[in-house]
CSV table of C-alpha atoms in Angstrom, one decimal:
chain,number,residue,atom,x,y,z
A,1,MET,CA,-127.9,-81.1,-1.3
A,2,THR,CA,-127.0,-83.0,1.8
A,3,THR,CA,-126.0,-81.4,5.0
A,4,ASN,CA,-122.6,-83.0,4.7
A,5,ARG,CA,-122.0,-81.4,1.2
A,6,LEU,CA,-123.2,-78.0,2.4
A,7,SER,CA,-120.8,-78.1,5.3
A,8,GLN,CA,-118.0,-79.2,2.9
A,9,LEU,CA,-118.7,-76.1,0.8
A,10,TRP,CA,-118.7,-73.9,3.9
A,11,ALA,CA,-115.3,-75.5,4.9
A,12,LEU,CA,-113.9,-74.7,1.4
A,13,VAL,CA,-115.1,-71.1,1.7
A,14,ALA,CA,-113.6,-70.7,5.2
A,15,GLU,CA,-110.3,-72.2,4.0
A,16,HIS,CA,-110.3,-69.8,1.1
A,17,ALA,CA,-110.7,-66.8,3.5
A,18,TRP,CA,-108.2,-68.1,6.1
A,19,PRO,CA,-104.9,-66.9,4.5
A,20,GLN,CA,-106.3,-63.3,4.5
A,21,GLY,CA,-107.2,-63.6,8.2
A,22,ALA,CA,-110.5,-62.0,7.5
A,23,SER,CA,-114.1,-63.0,7.7
A,24,VAL,CA,-115.7,-64.9,4.8
A,25,SER,CA,-116.4,-62.5,1.9
A,26,LEU,CA,-118.2,-62.5,-1.4
A,27,GLU,CA,-114.8,-62.9,-3.1
A,28,ASP,CA,-114.3,-66.2,-1.3
A,29,ILE,CA,-117.7,-67.4,-2.6
A,30,CYS,CA,-116.6,-66.5,-6.1
A,31,GLY,CA,-113.3,-68.3,-5.8
A,32,VAL,CA,-114.7,-71.5,-4.4
A,33,CYS,CA,-117.5,-71.4,-7.0
A,34,ALA,CA,-115.0,-71.2,-9.9
A,35,ALA,CA,-113.1,-74.2,-8.5
A,36,GLU,CA,-116.1,-76.4,-7.5
A,37,VAL,CA,-118.3,-75.6,-10.5
A,38,PRO,CA,-115.6,-75.6,-13.2
A,39,SER,CA,-115.8,-72.2,-14.8
A,40,ASP,CA,-113.7,-69.8,-16.9
A,41,GLY,CA,-115.0,-66.9,-14.8
A,42,VAL,CA,-117.4,-66.1,-11.9
A,43,SER,CA,-118.9,-62.8,-11.1
A,44,LEU,CA,-121.2,-61.4,-8.5
A,45,THR,CA,-123.3,-58.3,-8.8
A,46,ALA,CA,-125.5,-56.3,-6.5
A,47,ASN,CA,-128.7,-54.5,-7.3
A,48,THR,CA,-128.1,-50.9,-6.4
A,49,SER,CA,-131.4,-49.3,-7.2
A,50,PRO,CA,-135.1,-50.0,-7.4
A,51,GLN,CA,-134.9,-49.5,-11.2
A,52,GLY,CA,-132.6,-52.6,-11.5
A,53,ARG,CA,-129.2,-50.9,-11.9
A,54,VAL,CA,-126.5,-53.3,-10.9
A,55,GLU,CA,-122.9,-53.0,-9.6
A,56,ARG,CA,-120.2,-55.6,-10.1
A,57,LEU,CA,-118.8,-56.7,-6.6
A,58,CYS,CA,-116.3,-59.3,-7.7
A,59,ALA,CA,-115.1,-61.1,-10.9
A,60,THR,CA,-112.5,-63.9,-11.0
A,61,THR,CA,-111.2,-63.4,-14.5
A,62,PRO,CA,-111.0,-60.7,-17.3
A,63,LEU,CA,-113.7,-62.6,-19.2
A,64,ALA,CA,-116.1,-62.3,-16.2
A,65,ARG,CA,-115.4,-58.6,-15.9
A,66,GLU,CA,-116.0,-58.1,-19.7
A,67,ILE,CA,-119.3,-59.9,-19.8
A,68,GLU,CA,-120.6,-57.8,-16.9
A,69,GLU,CA,-119.4,-54.7,-18.7
A,70,ILE,CA,-121.2,-55.7,-21.9
A,71,GLN,CA,-124.4,-56.3,-20.1
A,72,ALA,CA,-124.1,-52.9,-18.3
A,73,THR,CA,-123.4,-51.1,-21.6
A,74,LEU,CA,-126.2,-52.8,-23.6
A,75,GLY,CA,-128.7,-53.1,-20.8
A,76,GLN,CA,-129.6,-56.7,-21.7
A,77,GLY,CA,-128.3,-60.2,-21.1
A,78,PRO,CA,-128.9,-63.1,-18.7
A,79,GLY,CA,-127.9,-61.0,-15.7
A,80,ARG,CA,-130.6,-58.5,-16.5
A,81,ALA,CA,-133.1,-61.3,-17.2
A,82,ALA,CA,-132.4,-62.6,-13.7
A,83,LEU,CA,-133.9,-59.4,-12.3
A,84,SER,CA,-137.4,-60.7,-13.2
A,85,SER,CA,-136.7,-64.4,-12.9
A,86,ASP,CA,-137.9,-66.7,-10.1
A,87,GLY,CA,-135.1,-69.1,-10.7
A,88,PRO,CA,-131.7,-69.5,-12.4
A,89,VAL,CA,-131.2,-68.3,-16.0
A,90,LEU,CA,-129.3,-71.2,-17.5
A,91,THR,CA,-127.8,-70.8,-21.0
A,92,PRO,CA,-125.6,-73.8,-21.8
A,93,ASP,CA,-125.0,-72.8,-25.4
A,94,LEU,CA,-124.9,-69.1,-26.2
A,95,GLY,CA,-124.7,-69.9,-29.9
A,96,ASP,CA,-128.2,-71.4,-29.9
A,97,SER,CA,-131.1,-69.6,-31.5
A,98,THR,CA,-132.9,-68.9,-28.3
A,99,PRO,CA,-130.3,-66.6,-26.6
A,100,ARG,CA,-129.8,-64.8,-30.0
A,101,ARG,CA,-133.6,-64.0,-30.1
A,102,ARG,CA,-133.8,-63.2,-26.4
A,103,TRP,CA,-130.7,-60.9,-26.3
A,104,PRO,CA,-130.0,-59.8,-29.9
A,105,ALA,CA,-127.4,-57.2,-28.9
A,106,PHE,CA,-125.7,-59.0,-26.0
A,107,THR,CA,-125.3,-62.5,-27.5
A,108,PRO,CA,-123.0,-61.6,-30.5
A,109,ALA,CA,-121.0,-59.3,-28.4
A,110,ALA,CA,-120.5,-61.9,-25.7
A,111,ILE,CA,-119.6,-64.6,-28.2
A,112,GLN,CA,-117.0,-62.3,-29.7
A,113,ALA,CA,-115.6,-61.8,-26.2
A,114,GLY,CA,-115.2,-65.5,-25.9
A,115,LEU,CA,-118.3,-66.6,-24.0
A,116,GLY,CA,-119.8,-70.0,-24.8
A,117,ALA,CA,-122.2,-70.6,-21.9
A,118,ILE,CA,-123.5,-68.6,-18.9
A,119,PHE,CA,-125.4,-69.5,-15.8
A,120,VAL,CA,-127.0,-66.8,-13.6
A,121,PHE,CA,-128.4,-67.5,-10.1
A,122,PRO,CA,-130.5,-64.6,-8.7
A,123,LEU,CA,-129.9,-63.7,-5.1
A,124,ARG,CA,-133.4,-63.1,-3.6
A,125,THR,CA,-135.1,-62.9,-0.3
A,126,GLY,CA,-138.9,-62.8,-0.7
A,127,ALA,CA,-139.7,-60.2,-3.4
A,128,ILE,CA,-136.4,-58.4,-2.9
A,129,TYR,CA,-133.7,-58.9,-5.5
A,130,LEU,CA,-130.2,-58.3,-4.0
A,131,GLY,CA,-128.0,-59.4,-6.9
A,132,ALA,CA,-126.8,-62.4,-8.9
A,133,LEU,CA,-124.0,-65.0,-9.0
A,134,SER,CA,-122.9,-65.7,-12.6
A,135,LEU,CA,-120.8,-68.5,-14.0
A,136,HIS,CA,-119.1,-68.2,-17.4
A,137,ARG,CA,-117.6,-70.9,-19.7
A,138,THR,CA,-115.8,-70.3,-22.9
A,139,GLY,CA,-117.3,-73.4,-24.6
A,140,PRO,CA,-121.0,-74.6,-24.7
A,141,LYS,CA,-121.5,-77.1,-21.9
A,142,PRO,CA,-124.4,-77.6,-19.5
A,143,LEU,CA,-124.0,-77.9,-15.7
A,144,THR,CA,-124.3,-81.4,-14.3
A,145,ASP,CA,-126.8,-82.0,-11.5
A,146,THR,CA,-124.1,-81.9,-8.9
A,147,GLN,CA,-122.6,-78.7,-10.3
A,148,LEU,CA,-126.1,-77.1,-10.4
A,149,SER,CA,-126.7,-78.1,-6.8
A,150,ASP,CA,-123.4,-76.7,-5.7
A,151,ALA,CA,-124.0,-73.4,-7.5
A,152,LEU,CA,-127.4,-73.0,-5.9
A,153,SER,CA,-125.8,-73.6,-2.5
A,154,LEU,CA,-123.0,-71.1,-3.1
A,155,ALA,CA,-125.6,-68.6,-4.3
A,156,ASP,CA,-127.4,-69.0,-1.0
A,157,MET,CA,-124.2,-68.5,0.9
A,158,ALA,CA,-123.6,-65.3,-1.1
A,159,LEU,CA,-127.1,-64.2,-0.2
A,160,ASP,CA,-126.5,-64.8,3.4
A,161,ILE,CA,-123.3,-62.7,3.4
A,162,MET,CA,-125.2,-59.9,1.7
A,163,LEU,CA,-128.0,-60.0,4.2
A,164,GLU,CA,-125.4,-59.7,7.0
A,165,GLY,CA,-124.1,-56.5,5.4
A,166,GLY,CA,-121.2,-57.9,3.4
A,167,ALA,CA,-122.1,-55.7,0.5
A,168,GLU,CA,-123.9,-52.4,-0.2
A,169,THR,CA,-127.3,-53.3,-1.7
A,170,CYS,CA,-130.6,-51.7,-2.3
A,171,VAL,CA,-133.5,-53.3,-0.5
A,172,GLU,CA,-136.0,-50.4,-1.0
A,173,ASP,CA,-136.1,-49.9,2.8
A,174,ARG,CA,-138.2,-53.0,3.3
A,175,PRO,CA,-137.7,-55.6,6.0
A,176,LEU,CA,-136.0,-58.8,5.1
A,177,GLY,CA,-138.5,-61.0,6.8
A,178,ASP,CA,-138.6,-63.0,10.0
A,179,GLY,CA,-136.9,-66.0,8.4
A,180,SER,CA,-133.6,-64.3,7.7
A,181,ALA,CA,-132.2,-64.7,11.3
A,182,ALA,CA,-132.8,-68.5,11.2
A,183,PHE,CA,-131.2,-68.7,7.8
A,184,HIS,CA,-128.1,-66.8,9.2
A,185,ASP,CA,-127.9,-69.2,12.2
A,186,GLN,CA,-128.1,-72.3,10.0
A,187,ALA,CA,-125.5,-71.0,7.6
A,188,GLU,CA,-123.1,-70.1,10.5
A,189,VAL,CA,-123.4,-73.5,12.0
A,190,HIS,CA,-122.4,-75.1,8.6
A,191,GLN,CA,-119.5,-72.6,8.3
A,192,ALA,CA,-118.3,-73.2,11.8
A,193,ALA,CA,-118.4,-77.0,11.3
A,194,GLY,CA,-116.2,-76.5,8.2
A,195,MET,CA,-113.7,-74.5,10.2
A,196,ILE,CA,-113.7,-77.0,13.1
A,197,SER,CA,-113.1,-79.8,10.5
A,198,ALA,CA,-110.0,-78.0,9.3
A,199,GLN,CA,-108.8,-77.2,12.9
A,200,LEU,CA,-109.2,-80.7,14.2
A,201,ASP,CA,-108.4,-82.6,10.9
A,202,VAL,CA,-111.7,-84.5,11.2
A,203,GLY,CA,-114.7,-85.1,9.0
A,204,ILE,CA,-117.6,-82.7,8.8
A,205,ASP,CA,-119.9,-85.1,10.7
A,206,GLU,CA,-117.4,-85.3,13.6
A,207,ALA,CA,-117.0,-81.5,13.5
A,208,LEU,CA,-120.7,-81.0,13.9
A,209,VAL,CA,-120.7,-83.5,16.9
A,210,ARG,CA,-117.9,-81.5,18.5
A,211,LEU,CA,-119.7,-78.2,18.0
A,212,ARG,CA,-122.9,-79.5,19.5
A,213,ALA,CA,-121.1,-81.1,22.4
A,214,TYR,CA,-119.4,-77.8,23.2
A,215,ALA,CA,-122.7,-75.9,23.1
A,216,PHE,CA,-124.4,-78.5,25.3
A,217,GLY,CA,-121.5,-78.7,27.8
A,218,HIS,CA,-121.3,-75.0,28.2
A,219,GLU,CA,-125.1,-74.5,28.2
A,220,ARG,CA,-125.0,-72.1,25.3
A,221,PRO,CA,-127.2,-71.9,22.1
A,222,LEU,CA,-125.6,-73.7,19.2
A,223,ALA,CA,-125.9,-70.6,17.0
A,224,ASP,CA,-124.0,-68.5,19.5
A,225,VAL,CA,-121.1,-71.0,19.7
A,226,ALA,CA,-121.0,-71.2,15.9
A,227,ARG,CA,-120.8,-67.5,15.6
A,228,ASP,CA,-117.9,-67.4,18.0
A,229,VAL,CA,-116.1,-69.9,15.8
A,230,VAL,CA,-116.8,-68.0,12.6
A,231,ARG,CA,-115.7,-64.7,14.2
A,232,ARG,CA,-112.5,-66.5,15.4
A,233,ARG,CA,-113.3,-65.9,19.1
A,234,LEU,CA,-113.3,-69.6,19.7
A,235,ARG,CA,-110.9,-72.2,18.3
A,236,PHE,CA,-111.1,-76.0,18.7
A,237,THR,CA,-107.8,-77.8,19.4
A,238,PRO,CA,-107.1,-81.5,19.0
A,239,ASP,CA,-107.5,-83.7,22.1
A,240,PRO,CA,-104.1,-84.4,23.7
A,241,GLN,CA,-102.6,-87.8,22.8
A,242,PRO,CA,-102.3,-90.3,25.7
A,243,ASP,CA,-98.8,-91.1,26.9
């Protein structure tokens, strides 16, 4: 994942949130994920208890809602498997023998609901599991390398929003770790660059240059300027055209 692509994704998320006039939300992450990683449904869940109980925070389609309800009812499925997984739980063909053995109750119920493939990306910080981002497809089809990379980045964005308090989650009263602030700052810089790109109608690289130049010229930390852009306290305007 290049810096340029990450900034492009932040720009798409910011554009998705813009019509509502609100800060970027988990719903915006789901919406962009469904478009950029072609899916028939995207859902995002939060871990709401130390015992692994989950709550659906958003779902883009009835299929996505139904699949989460099936997992909640049966207590098994890829989303539940992600609770103990160190990485994504990728199931490109639900009709294969492996998912049938692994989730004997969930798999036939999900197939009957119309699910053909499911990809679950755990949202973790250290040992703390905050939730999962899930992509659903009606037909069996694996993710391409580019789609997998985009999904991982969007999952990281969702994690960042959750860490900032964008969703009620259970973290078992444990600290999030010293690295979370730096992660927030980096994510906000990318998001701000995406917003500036839209405001000035310039490329992401140019937007990053403008952002850094503003911070340098005003003797302010880059992260603080980026935060002002994201919170809509600062807006960049195009340079006036010469007569």
